[in-house]
Amino acid sequence: MIRDTFDRLKSRGEMAFMPYLMAGYPSLERSMEHLRCMACSGADIIELGIPFSDPVADGSTIQAASQKALERGVTLSAVLEALQSVQVDVPILLMSYVNPLLALGRDRLMEQLPKSGVHGLIIPDVPHEESQPWRMATSSAGLSLIPLIAPTTSENRIGCIADSTDGFLYYVSVTGTTGVRDDLPEDLPNAVARVRKCTNKPVAVGFGVSSPEHVRQLAGCADGVVVGSRIVQAIGRDEDLKSLVRSFKDATRSGTCS
Amino acid sequence: MTYRQPSDTGYFGDFGGRFVPETLMSALHELEKAYARAQRDDAFCRRNDDLLMHYVGRPTPMYFAERLSDHAGGAKIYLKREDLAHTGAHKINNALGQCLLAQFMGKTRIIAETGAGQHGVATATASALLGLDCHVFMGSEDVARQRPNVQRMTLLGAEVIPVESGSCTLKDAINEAIRDWVTNVRTTHYVIGSVVGPHPYPLMVRAFQTVIGRESRSQILEREGRLPDEIIACVGGGSNAIGMFHPFLDDLNVAMTGVEAAGDGVASERHAATLVAGTPGTLHGAKSYLLQTPDGQISHAHSVSAGLDYPGVGPEHAHLKETGRVTYSAITDDEALDAFGTISSLEGIIPALESAHAVAEGLKRAARLTSDQIVLINLSGRGDKDLGIIEEVRP
C-alpha cells in the first residue's frame, strides 16, 4: 500500500507529503483527532511517533513532546488500541525506538499492527546490520520496514539497504537530530541524486524540512517529504493544523526541481 | 575452554550489537578498522605503553591490606590500587587509549560523557596532553554533586556541558553525547567511558582496561605464588570490573563478583542494580540488561555514587551473568558508606564511593573465607571527589 501511494502520486507529478506527530502529545485523544484532521487535509502517509524516554535521534522539539506524552502515561499498547477506533484512509507508519517495541514483543506487535491500520515501521536505532529479524517479521505480517539513509551512508551500503525494503528510503537530510531548521543543506538535491543513482526505490527526505518553501526546493528530486518537528511545534502552539498541512501538501505539487 | 567474545558483529552471546542511528554506522565501521590497524601499529602501541608507564604511573601497586583483613577476620584482602593512577581512577587507561586512537584517525574534536566526573577528568587530561579539543557532557545533578571534578575539567581546558534532560544524570549525558556525535560525526571521536555502547566500544574499552587484570595476575602470582580465590569489582557500566575480570575468565578456580549499587535497597524503587534486578532490553547502542518499565521506558537509577547511577550495564556483563561465570550482587548506599569509613580509618585509603561498594562486598566475602585464602578487590578510584557528598549524607 505504501508503494501504491508513491506510484499513484508519481504518476500525478506530486511528492508524497508525510507529516509526523507524536502519539500522546498533548494527549492521546488529541493525537487521534490530529491524525484524522491530517488525513483529510492532504497528508498522503502519516508517521506516528511512539514516545520514548531516551530519543537519541531527536532534537529538543520532539524530545519535549515525547516527555510530555510519557508524563501522561501514554504507552505503545494504548496507542495501538486507540488506533483501532480511528479509521483513516491513508497509510500509517509507526516510528519507534526499538526498546518499547521489544518490551511489547515482536510477535504481539506484528499481530496488532495490521489491526491498528499500521502499514509500516521505522526504527531509527535499528540499522541494516541489526534489522534482519525485523525485516522477516514485518514481511510475514504484510508490513514494510522503512530504512533510513544518512549523508554518511556509502553508495555500496545504500544499494544493500535499498534491496532490503519493499517500501521507500527515508533520507536523513543532515548529519544531526530532528528539528526545525531555517535552511536545508545547500547540497541536498545533489545528495538525494546520489541516493537515486543507487536505487529505483522511492526516496523521501526528512529531518529539518520545516516550511512549504523547503518542500518546493525538493520538488522533482525527492518522491516524498517528511515534516516532523514543525508539525509537533504547531500542535504545541495550537496553530491551525488543517491549513498548515494544506500548505505543505500544495507545495508537493509544485513541479520539477529548479 | 578458552573464552572468546564478542563475535565479529559485536555480540557477547545474546548481548551487544550496534543499535544506533544510520548516521553513525560509517563512524563505527571506521573506528573498528582504525582500532584493528592501531593494534598492529608498533608506534601506536609503544606510545600507549610508554604513556601508561611514565604518565599514568603503571603498573599500579597491589597492596596487602592487613588491617582490613584482620577487621574482616577471614581471607587476606589485597587491593589493586587503581586509585593511584594519574587522575585518581582506572578511567585514564581507556581515555588515554581512545584519545591516542582519535589522533591516529586524524580526529581533533573529542566528546565524552561523565557521571562521577572521573571519566570526564581522564578524557580532559588525555585531550590536554595530546592537544585535542574536548567537550564533556555531564548531567546537571552530577555537575552539582561532583563539583571538584567539574573544576578540574575546566582547568584542563575542557568545556563541561550540563545536561538538563531526563534524570539529569549519566544516562542523559550519554544521550546528549550521542546527539552531538550524530551532528559532528565527521570531525569528532566519541570517547565512551565504559564497556557500554555499540560495537566496537565494549570490546575496545575492555582491551584498554585489561591492563588492570594482567598486572594483577602477575603481581599476585609474585606475592603469593597463586591466583586469588575471589575477585571483586564494582559495576556501573562495568569497565573496571571487565578490565580486572577478563584476564582471569579462563581460571575457573577464581570466583568473581561484580557489585552493583543497591541504593536504598533493591526492593525499593531507588537503586541502580541493573543485573541483579533488571531485564533485557536495548539502550545506548547495545542489547543488555536495563532498569525499565514493563512498557520499555528506561527508569531512573539511584545511587549515592554518581559513577554507578546508570540504568544500563555493559553487554559483556549481561553475558557473564547469563553464563554464570561471574556472580552479581548489590550493596546499598549505607553499606557502601560504612565501608568507605572503615577502609579510610583502617588503611588510610579514601576510596571513591563507587569502589567502596566493592570494598563492602569484599569485607562480607572475606569474612566467610579462611586466612589461607585470598580476596582481591579492585580499588578503582580515590574518594576526594566524594567528600562533599559524605559531608551531606553523614554530617
PDB file of C-alpha atoms in Angstrom, chain A residues 5-16 44 218-223 249-257:
ATOM      1  CA  THR A   5       0.734   5.543  -2.682  1.00  0.00           C
ATOM      2  CA  PHE A   6       4.127   6.568  -4.075  1.00  0.00           C
ATOM      3  CA  ASP A   7       3.305   5.177  -7.549  1.00  0.00           C
ATOM      4  CA  ARG A   8      -0.020   6.974  -7.688  1.00  0.00           C
ATOM      5  CA  LEU A   9       1.476  10.299  -6.626  1.00  0.00           C
ATOM      6  CA  LYS A  10       4.377   9.937  -9.019  1.00  0.00           C
ATOM      7  CA  SER A  11       2.005   9.481 -11.936  1.00  0.00           C
ATOM      8  CA  ARG A  12       0.402  12.782 -10.939  1.00  0.00           C
ATOM      9  CA  GLY A  13       3.784  14.511 -10.600  1.00  0.00           C
ATOM     10  CA  GLU A  14       3.381  15.028  -6.882  1.00  0.00           C
ATOM     11  CA  MET A  15       5.589  14.240  -3.924  1.00  0.00           C
ATOM     12  CA  ALA A  16       4.174  12.314  -1.004  1.00  0.00           C
ATOM     13  CA  ASP A  44      -0.523  11.095   1.929  1.00  0.00           C
ATOM     14  CA  LEU A 218      12.820  19.339  -3.147  1.00  0.00           C
ATOM     15  CA  ALA A 219      10.241  19.109  -5.927  1.00  0.00           C
ATOM     16  CA  GLY A 220      11.464  16.864  -8.703  1.00  0.00           C
ATOM     17  CA  CYS A 221      14.389  15.495  -6.657  1.00  0.00           C
ATOM     18  CA  ALA A 222      12.554  13.605  -3.945  1.00  0.00           C
ATOM     19  CA  ASP A 223       9.490  11.361  -4.083  1.00  0.00           C
ATOM     20  CA  LYS A 249       0.610  19.424   0.523  1.00  0.00           C
ATOM     21  CA  ASP A 250       0.198  22.231  -2.028  1.00  0.00           C
ATOM     22  CA  ALA A 251       3.960  22.631  -2.083  1.00  0.00           C
ATOM     23  CA  THR A 252       4.368  18.967  -3.080  1.00  0.00           C
ATOM     24  CA  ARG A 253       2.505  19.764  -6.310  1.00  0.00           C
ATOM     25  CA  SER A 254       4.918  22.432  -7.407  1.00  0.00           C
ATOM     26  CA  GLY A 255       6.530  20.539 -10.243  1.00  0.00           C
ATOM     27  CA  THR A 256      10.148  19.938 -11.093  1.00  0.00           C
ATOM     28  CA  CYS A 257      13.443  20.651  -9.476  1.00  0.00           C
TER      29      CYS A 257
END
